[in-house]
Amino acid sequence: DAKTTQPNSMESNEEEPVHLPCNHSTISGTDYIHWYRQLPSQGPEYVIHGLTSNVNNRMASLAIAEDRKSSTLILHRATLRDAAVYYCILRDLNDMRFGAGTRLTVKP
Amino acid sequence: DTGVSQDPRHKITKRGQNVTFRCDPISEHNRLYWYRQTLGQGPEFLTYFQNEAQLEKSRLLSDRFSAERPKGSFSTLEIQRTEQGDSAMYLCASSFGQTNTDTQYFGPGTRLTVL
């Protein structure tokens, strides 16, 4: 199974951009890169996904390396409500396999 | 609220007892997933259904675990002869689609404590 590697934790200041990295050197050509986040005491929620091109939505941006072996989730202006565990996932057809994720702390 | 709902939210049971959890997906979602999450870890995939068919089961799903989704609507996850190691949060998610791009919507989970 393709795996992802993320830092255990990161800190950010409120209203500053945050770049959350993810390495996935064993990604296959058909794997999509998904990001979910889990706020305290809640189930995970979808953030963004992409295949090859960079993607933007109202929550975040996803920058995918040209060789697809790494990606970066970008929160343009972190708020206190963005404090969560962020999971980078390689998605095949049948399931999603989560790693331990990156715990993001946002300081006021 | 039309999100994914799970019942009960909390369950405390004694070792050796059977427990059953229910998940009601978002209406019209054809896929339903079960995950287990222990403290400090990401969710672990257990199984998933496309409509009423159970298409994949993780090796984590021992013979004490069984899941059903009658008529492709709600789903139940049963654990027989519970063990202390079964203590975890059990998450359900649903999605609409047949590809690896569909968005999964998660419920709030059922927290199981086995004494």
PDB file of N, CA and C in Angstrom, chain B residues 6-82:
ATOM      1  N   GLN B   6     -24.831   8.697  13.809  1.00  0.00           N
ATOM      2  CA  GLN B   6     -24.443   7.423  14.393  1.00  0.00           C
ATOM      3  C   GLN B   6     -25.095   7.289  15.763  1.00  0.00           C
ATOM      4  N   ASP B   7     -25.441   6.045  16.071  1.00  0.00           N
ATOM      5  CA  ASP B   7     -26.111   5.786  17.330  1.00  0.00           C
ATOM      6  C   ASP B   7     -25.649   4.448  17.893  1.00  0.00           C
ATOM      7  N   PRO B   8     -25.330   4.354  19.204  1.00  0.00           N
ATOM      8  CA  PRO B   8     -25.277   5.463  20.147  1.00  0.00           C
ATOM      9  C   PRO B   8     -23.999   6.283  19.988  1.00  0.00           C
ATOM     10  N   ARG B   9     -23.888   7.366  20.698  1.00  0.00           N
ATOM     11  CA  ARG B   9     -22.653   8.154  20.667  1.00  0.00           C
ATOM     12  C   ARG B   9     -21.613   7.563  21.604  1.00  0.00           C
ATOM     13  N   HIS B  10     -22.093   6.957  22.665  1.00  0.00           N
ATOM     14  CA  HIS B  10     -21.198   6.338  23.633  1.00  0.00           C
ATOM     15  C   HIS B  10     -21.778   4.985  24.033  1.00  0.00           C
ATOM     16  N   LYS B  11     -20.888   4.015  24.238  1.00  0.00           N
ATOM     17  CA  LYS B  11     -21.319   2.701  24.684  1.00  0.00           C
ATOM     18  C   LYS B  11     -20.268   2.154  25.635  1.00  0.00           C
ATOM     19  N   ILE B  12     -20.719   1.777  26.813  1.00  0.00           N
ATOM     20  CA  ILE B  12     -19.843   1.113  27.770  1.00  0.00           C
ATOM     21  C   ILE B  12     -20.361  -0.294  27.945  1.00  0.00           C
ATOM     22  N   THR B  13     -19.491  -1.275  27.826  1.00  0.00           N
ATOM     23  CA  THR B  13     -19.914  -2.654  27.935  1.00  0.00           C
ATOM     24  C   THR B  13     -18.870  -3.456  28.686  1.00  0.00           C
ATOM     25  N   LYS B  14     -19.261  -4.622  29.117  1.00  0.00           N
ATOM     26  CA  LYS B  14     -18.318  -5.496  29.805  1.00  0.00           C
ATOM     27  C   LYS B  14     -17.716  -6.470  28.797  1.00  0.00           C
ATOM     28  N   ARG B  15     -16.504  -6.861  29.050  1.00  0.00           N
ATOM     29  CA  ARG B  15     -15.802  -7.813  28.187  1.00  0.00           C
ATOM     30  C   ARG B  15     -16.662  -9.060  28.000  1.00  0.00           C
ATOM     31  N   GLY B  16     -16.732  -9.487  26.754  1.00  0.00           N
ATOM     32  CA  GLY B  16     -17.497 -10.688  26.454  1.00  0.00           C
ATOM     33  C   GLY B  16     -18.906 -10.419  25.954  1.00  0.00           C
ATOM     34  N   GLN B  17     -19.391  -9.193  26.137  1.00  0.00           N
ATOM     35  CA  GLN B  17     -20.728  -8.853  25.662  1.00  0.00           C
ATOM     36  C   GLN B  17     -20.688  -8.495  24.171  1.00  0.00           C
ATOM     37  N   ASN B  18     -21.851  -8.575  23.540  1.00  0.00           N
ATOM     38  CA  ASN B  18     -21.980  -8.162  22.144  1.00  0.00           C
ATOM     39  C   ASN B  18     -22.511  -6.733  22.085  1.00  0.00           C
ATOM     40  N   VAL B  19     -22.049  -5.985  21.107  1.00  0.00           N
ATOM     41  CA  VAL B  19     -22.538  -4.622  20.915  1.00  0.00           C
ATOM     42  C   VAL B  19     -22.859  -4.410  19.435  1.00  0.00           C
ATOM     43  N   THR B  20     -23.802  -3.522  19.192  1.00  0.00           N
ATOM     44  CA  THR B  20     -24.179  -3.188  17.815  1.00  0.00           C
ATOM     45  C   THR B  20     -24.280  -1.681  17.688  1.00  0.00           C
ATOM     46  N   PHE B  21     -23.689  -1.154  16.616  1.00  0.00           N
ATOM     47  CA  PHE B  21     -23.746   0.272  16.341  1.00  0.00           C
ATOM     48  C   PHE B  21     -24.499   0.488  15.034  1.00  0.00           C
ATOM     49  N   ARG B  22     -25.132   1.645  14.955  1.00  0.00           N
ATOM     50  CA  ARG B  22     -25.888   1.972  13.744  1.00  0.00           C
ATOM     51  C   ARG B  22     -25.345   3.240  13.107  1.00  0.00           C
ATOM     52  N   CYS B  23     -25.377   3.258  11.786  1.00  0.00           N
ATOM     53  CA  CYS B  23     -24.970   4.437  11.021  1.00  0.00           C
ATOM     54  C   CYS B  23     -26.053   4.740   9.991  1.00  0.00           C
ATOM     55  N   ASP B  24     -26.507   5.968   9.976  1.00  0.00           N
ATOM     56  CA  ASP B  24     -27.440   6.439   8.942  1.00  0.00           C
ATOM     57  C   ASP B  24     -26.693   7.395   8.024  1.00  0.00           C
ATOM     58  N   PRO B  25     -26.480   7.006   6.783  1.00  0.00           N
ATOM     59  CA  PRO B  25     -25.701   7.859   5.868  1.00  0.00           C
ATOM     60  C   PRO B  25     -26.547   9.012   5.348  1.00  0.00           C
ATOM     61  N   ILE B  26     -25.887   9.881   4.622  1.00  0.00           N
ATOM     62  CA  ILE B  26     -26.605  10.949   3.930  1.00  0.00           C
ATOM     63  C   ILE B  26     -27.473  10.298   2.852  1.00  0.00           C
ATOM     64  N   SER B  27     -28.692  10.774   2.771  1.00  0.00           N
ATOM     65  CA  SER B  27     -29.647  10.202   1.823  1.00  0.00           C
ATOM     66  C   SER B  27     -29.070  10.207   0.400  1.00  0.00           C
ATOM     67  N   GLU B  28     -29.271   9.144  -0.301  1.00  0.00           N
ATOM     68  CA  GLU B  28     -28.830   8.973  -1.692  1.00  0.00           C
ATOM     69  C   GLU B  28     -27.349   8.632  -1.833  1.00  0.00           C
ATOM     70  N   HIS B  29     -26.607   8.603  -0.732  1.00  0.00           N
ATOM     71  CA  HIS B  29     -25.206   8.188  -0.834  1.00  0.00           C
ATOM     72  C   HIS B  29     -25.154   6.678  -1.013  1.00  0.00           C
ATOM     73  N   ASN B  30     -24.425   6.244  -2.055  1.00  0.00           N
ATOM     74  CA  ASN B  30     -24.394   4.822  -2.344  1.00  0.00           C
ATOM     75  C   ASN B  30     -23.271   4.079  -1.629  1.00  0.00           C
ATOM     76  N   ARG B  31     -22.264   4.815  -1.134  1.00  0.00           N
ATOM     77  CA  ARG B  31     -21.155   4.168  -0.453  1.00  0.00           C
ATOM     78  C   ARG B  31     -21.194   4.471   1.038  1.00  0.00           C
ATOM     79  N   LEU B  32     -20.837   3.458   1.822  1.00  0.00           N
ATOM     80  CA  LEU B  32     -20.801   3.617   3.272  1.00  0.00           C
ATOM     81  C   LEU B  32     -19.565   2.921   3.797  1.00  0.00           C
ATOM     82  N   TYR B  33     -18.820   3.608   4.645  1.00  0.00           N
ATOM     83  CA  TYR B  33     -17.550   3.117   5.158  1.00  0.00           C
ATOM     84  C   TYR B  33     -17.591   3.031   6.678  1.00  0.00           C
ATOM     85  N   TRP B  34     -16.865   2.059   7.221  1.00  0.00           N
ATOM     86  CA  TRP B  34     -16.638   1.978   8.663  1.00  0.00           C
ATOM     87  C   TRP B  34     -15.144   2.080   8.928  1.00  0.00           C
ATOM     88  N   TYR B  35     -14.810   2.872   9.967  1.00  0.00           N
ATOM     89  CA  TYR B  35     -13.431   3.042  10.400  1.00  0.00           C
ATOM     90  C   TYR B  35     -13.376   2.869  11.918  1.00  0.00           C
ATOM     91  N   ARG B  36     -12.195   2.551  12.403  1.00  0.00           N
ATOM     92  CA  ARG B  36     -11.951   2.502  13.844  1.00  0.00           C
ATOM     93  C   ARG B  36     -10.782   3.436  14.139  1.00  0.00           C
ATOM     94  N   GLN B  37     -10.926   4.198  15.229  1.00  0.00           N
ATOM     95  CA  GLN B  37      -9.871   5.138  15.580  1.00  0.00           C
ATOM     96  C   GLN B  37      -9.532   5.014  17.056  1.00  0.00           C
ATOM     97  N   THR B  38      -8.268   4.745  17.349  1.00  0.00           N
ATOM     98  CA  THR B  38      -7.800   4.714  18.725  1.00  0.00           C
ATOM     99  C   THR B  38      -7.066   6.012  19.021  1.00  0.00           C
ATOM    100  N   LEU B  39      -6.873   6.268  20.288  1.00  0.00           N
ATOM    101  CA  LEU B  39      -6.342   7.551  20.746  1.00  0.00           C
ATOM    102  C   LEU B  39      -4.986   7.854  20.119  1.00  0.00           C
ATOM    103  N   GLY B  40      -4.880   9.018  19.512  1.00  0.00           N
ATOM    104  CA  GLY B  40      -3.619   9.457  18.943  1.00  0.00           C
ATOM    105  C   GLY B  40      -3.302   8.912  17.567  1.00  0.00           C
ATOM    106  N   GLN B  41      -4.209   8.101  17.025  1.00  0.00           N
ATOM    107  CA  GLN B  41      -3.986   7.513  15.709  1.00  0.00           C
ATOM    108  C   GLN B  41      -5.027   8.017  14.717  1.00  0.00           C
ATOM    109  N   GLY B  42      -4.705   7.904  13.443  1.00  0.00           N
ATOM    110  CA  GLY B  42      -5.689   8.210  12.428  1.00  0.00           C
ATOM    111  C   GLY B  42      -6.695   7.083  12.295  1.00  0.00           C
ATOM    112  N   PRO B  43      -7.817   7.355  11.672  1.00  0.00           N
ATOM    113  CA  PRO B  43      -8.811   6.293  11.480  1.00  0.00           C
ATOM    114  C   PRO B  43      -8.240   5.128  10.666  1.00  0.00           C
ATOM    115  N   GLU B  44      -8.630   3.919  11.030  1.00  0.00           N
ATOM    116  CA  GLU B  44      -8.233   2.718  10.300  1.00  0.00           C
ATOM    117  C   GLU B  44      -9.445   2.170   9.569  1.00  0.00           C
ATOM    118  N   PHE B  45      -9.279   1.931   8.292  1.00  0.00           N
ATOM    119  CA  PHE B  45     -10.371   1.406   7.482  1.00  0.00           C
ATOM    120  C   PHE B  45     -10.754  -0.003   7.944  1.00  0.00           C
ATOM    121  N   LEU B  46     -12.056  -0.249   8.066  1.00  0.00           N
ATOM    122  CA  LEU B  46     -12.554  -1.581   8.431  1.00  0.00           C
ATOM    123  C   LEU B  46     -13.241  -2.266   7.253  1.00  0.00           C
ATOM    124  N   THR B  47     -14.217  -1.564   6.672  1.00  0.00           N
ATOM    125  CA  THR B  47     -14.972  -2.173   5.597  1.00  0.00           C
ATOM    126  C   THR B  47     -15.763  -1.102   4.870  1.00  0.00           C
ATOM    127  N   TYR B  48     -16.257  -1.449   3.666  1.00  0.00           N
ATOM    128  CA  TYR B  48     -17.140  -0.507   3.001  1.00  0.00           C
ATOM    129  C   TYR B  48     -18.172  -1.217   2.148  1.00  0.00           C
ATOM    130  N   PHE B  49     -19.267  -0.544   1.926  1.00  0.00           N
ATOM    131  CA  PHE B  49     -20.381  -1.039   1.129  1.00  0.00           C
ATOM    132  C   PHE B  49     -20.612  -0.127  -0.054  1.00  0.00           C
ATOM    133  N   GLN B  50     -20.934  -0.734  -1.165  1.00  0.00           N
ATOM    134  CA  GLN B  50     -21.497   0.023  -2.277  1.00  0.00           C
ATOM    135  C   GLN B  50     -22.930  -0.480  -2.417  1.00  0.00           C
ATOM    136  N   ASN B  51     -23.864   0.404  -2.139  1.00  0.00           N
ATOM    137  CA  ASN B  51     -25.270   0.011  -1.979  1.00  0.00           C
ATOM    138  C   ASN B  51     -25.331  -1.057  -0.890  1.00  0.00           C
ATOM    139  N   GLU B  52     -25.912  -2.222  -1.164  1.00  0.00           N
ATOM    140  CA  GLU B  52     -26.009  -3.219  -0.098  1.00  0.00           C
ATOM    141  C   GLU B  52     -24.862  -4.215  -0.110  1.00  0.00           C
ATOM    142  N   ALA B  53     -23.990  -4.128  -1.092  1.00  0.00           N
ATOM    143  CA  ALA B  53     -22.905  -5.097  -1.229  1.00  0.00           C
ATOM    144  C   ALA B  53     -21.668  -4.666  -0.433  1.00  0.00           C
ATOM    145  N   GLN B  54     -21.172  -5.593   0.381  1.00  0.00           N
ATOM    146  CA  GLN B  54     -19.945  -5.330   1.124  1.00  0.00           C
ATOM    147  C   GLN B  54     -18.776  -5.695   0.222  1.00  0.00           C
ATOM    148  N   LEU B  55     -18.008  -4.695  -0.213  1.00  0.00           N
ATOM    149  CA  LEU B  55     -17.020  -4.908  -1.252  1.00  0.00           C
ATOM    150  C   LEU B  55     -15.614  -5.159  -0.747  1.00  0.00           C
ATOM    151  N   GLU B  56     -15.289  -4.689   0.425  1.00  0.00           N
ATOM    152  CA  GLU B  56     -13.933  -4.910   0.920  1.00  0.00           C
ATOM    153  C   GLU B  56     -13.939  -4.920   2.437  1.00  0.00           C
ATOM    154  N   LYS B  57     -13.130  -5.796   2.981  1.00  0.00           N
ATOM    155  CA  LYS B  57     -12.977  -5.892   4.429  1.00  0.00           C
ATOM    156  C   LYS B  57     -11.505  -5.880   4.769  1.00  0.00           C
ATOM    157  N   SER B  58     -11.149  -5.085   5.764  1.00  0.00           N
ATOM    158  CA  SER B  58      -9.773  -5.052   6.233  1.00  0.00           C
ATOM    159  C   SER B  58      -9.461  -6.320   7.021  1.00  0.00           C
ATOM    160  N   ARG B  59      -8.175  -6.664   7.066  1.00  0.00           N
ATOM    161  CA  ARG B  59      -7.766  -7.793   7.902  1.00  0.00           C
ATOM    162  C   ARG B  59      -7.976  -7.480   9.376  1.00  0.00           C
ATOM    163  N   LEU B  60      -8.194  -6.192   9.697  1.00  0.00           N
ATOM    164  CA  LEU B  60      -8.485  -5.811  11.077  1.00  0.00           C
ATOM    165  C   LEU B  60      -9.848  -6.344  11.505  1.00  0.00           C
ATOM    166  N   LEU B  61     -10.686  -6.632  10.521  1.00  0.00           N
ATOM    167  CA  LEU B  61     -12.045  -7.048  10.809  1.00  0.00           C
ATOM    168  C   LEU B  61     -12.054  -8.548  11.058  1.00  0.00           C
ATOM    169  N   SER B  62     -11.832  -8.929  12.326  1.00  0.00           N
ATOM    170  CA  SER B  62     -11.792 -10.351  12.656  1.00  0.00           C
ATOM    171  C   SER B  62     -13.189 -10.935  12.550  1.00  0.00           C
ATOM    172  N   ASP B  63     -13.277 -12.253  12.794  1.00  0.00           N
ATOM    173  CA  ASP B  63     -14.573 -12.909  12.665  1.00  0.00           C
ATOM    174  C   ASP B  63     -15.537 -12.491  13.768  1.00  0.00           C
ATOM    175  N   ARG B  64     -15.075 -11.724  14.744  1.00  0.00           N
ATOM    176  CA  ARG B  64     -16.003 -11.220  15.762  1.00  0.00           C
ATOM    177  C   ARG B  64     -16.757  -9.984  15.273  1.00  0.00           C
ATOM    178  N   PHE B  65     -16.282  -9.424  14.188  1.00  0.00           N
ATOM    179  CA  PHE B  65     -16.900  -8.208  13.639  1.00  0.00           C
ATOM    180  C   PHE B  65     -17.762  -8.586  12.430  1.00  0.00           C
ATOM    181  N   SER B  66     -18.928  -7.996  12.360  1.00  0.00           N
ATOM    182  CA  SER B  66     -19.750  -8.182  11.165  1.00  0.00           C
ATOM    183  C   SER B  66     -20.495  -6.884  10.879  1.00  0.00           C
ATOM    184  N   ALA B  67     -20.640  -6.586   9.614  1.00  0.00           N
ATOM    185  CA  ALA B  67     -21.335  -5.374   9.208  1.00  0.00           C
ATOM    186  C   ALA B  67     -22.369  -5.733   8.157  1.00  0.00           C
ATOM    187  N   GLU B  68     -23.468  -4.992   8.201  1.00  0.00           N
ATOM    188  CA  GLU B  68     -24.535  -5.193   7.228  1.00  0.00           C
ATOM    189  C   GLU B  68     -25.042  -3.847   6.758  1.00  0.00           C
ATOM    190  N   ARG B  69     -25.617  -3.849   5.587  1.00  0.00           N
ATOM    191  CA  ARG B  69     -26.278  -2.655   5.073  1.00  0.00           C
ATOM    192  C   ARG B  69     -27.499  -3.120   4.264  1.00  0.00           C
ATOM    193  N   PRO B  70     -28.547  -3.496   4.986  1.00  0.00           N
ATOM    194  CA  PRO B  70     -29.734  -4.009   4.301  1.00  0.00           C
ATOM    195  C   PRO B  70     -30.372  -2.952   3.419  1.00  0.00           C
ATOM    196  N   LYS B  71     -30.691  -3.323   2.214  1.00  0.00           N
ATOM    197  CA  LYS B  71     -31.368  -2.454   1.258  1.00  0.00           C
ATOM    198  C   LYS B  71     -30.568  -1.204   0.921  1.00  0.00           C
ATOM    199  N   GLY B  72     -29.297  -1.223   1.192  1.00  0.00           N
ATOM    200  CA  GLY B  72     -28.459  -0.085   0.822  1.00  0.00           C
ATOM    201  C   GLY B  72     -28.765   1.189   1.561  1.00  0.00           C
ATOM    202  N   SER B  73     -29.366   1.082   2.743  1.00  0.00           N
ATOM    203  CA  SER B  73     -29.698   2.307   3.482  1.00  0.00           C
ATOM    204  C   SER B  73     -28.773   2.430   4.682  1.00  0.00           C
ATOM    205  N   PHE B  74     -29.317   2.272   5.899  1.00  0.00           N
ATOM    206  CA  PHE B  74     -28.486   2.371   7.091  1.00  0.00           C
ATOM    207  C   PHE B  74     -27.587   1.141   7.185  1.00  0.00           C
ATOM    208  N   SER B  75     -26.597   1.217   8.068  1.00  0.00           N
ATOM    209  CA  SER B  75     -25.690   0.093   8.260  1.00  0.00           C
ATOM    210  C   SER B  75     -25.541  -0.188   9.751  1.00  0.00           C
ATOM    211  N   THR B  76     -25.260  -1.426  10.068  1.00  0.00           N
ATOM    212  CA  THR B  76     -24.945  -1.793  11.442  1.00  0.00           C
ATOM    213  C   THR B  76     -23.586  -2.477  11.494  1.00  0.00           C
ATOM    214  N   LEU B  77     -22.883  -2.231  12.574  1.00  0.00           N
ATOM    215  CA  LEU B  77     -21.607  -2.891  12.843  1.00  0.00           C
ATOM    216  C   LEU B  77     -21.751  -3.602  14.177  1.00  0.00           C
ATOM    217  N   GLU B  78     -21.581  -4.915  14.175  1.00  0.00           N
ATOM    218  CA  GLU B  78     -21.710  -5.687  15.395  1.00  0.00           C
ATOM    219  C   GLU B  78     -20.358  -6.250  15.797  1.00  0.00           C
ATOM    220  N   ILE B  79     -20.069  -6.170  17.073  1.00  0.00           N
ATOM    221  CA  ILE B  79     -18.874  -6.797  17.623  1.00  0.00           C
ATOM    222  C   ILE B  79     -19.335  -7.832  18.642  1.00  0.00           C
ATOM    223  N   GLN B  80     -18.960  -9.062  18.397  1.00  0.00           N
ATOM    224  CA  GLN B  80     -19.317 -10.133  19.329  1.00  0.00           C
ATOM    225  C   GLN B  80     -18.160 -10.393  20.291  1.00  0.00           C
ATOM    226  N   ARG B  81     -18.526 -10.825  21.488  1.00  0.00           N
ATOM    227  CA  ARG B  81     -17.523 -11.206  22.504  1.00  0.00           C
ATOM    228  C   ARG B  81     -16.446 -10.115  22.615  1.00  0.00           C
ATOM    229  N   THR B  82     -16.894  -8.923  22.967  1.00  0.00           N
ATOM    230  CA  THR B  82     -15.979  -7.784  22.993  1.00  0.00           C
ATOM    231  C   THR B  82     -14.767  -8.035  23.894  1.00  0.00           C
TER     232      THR B  82
END
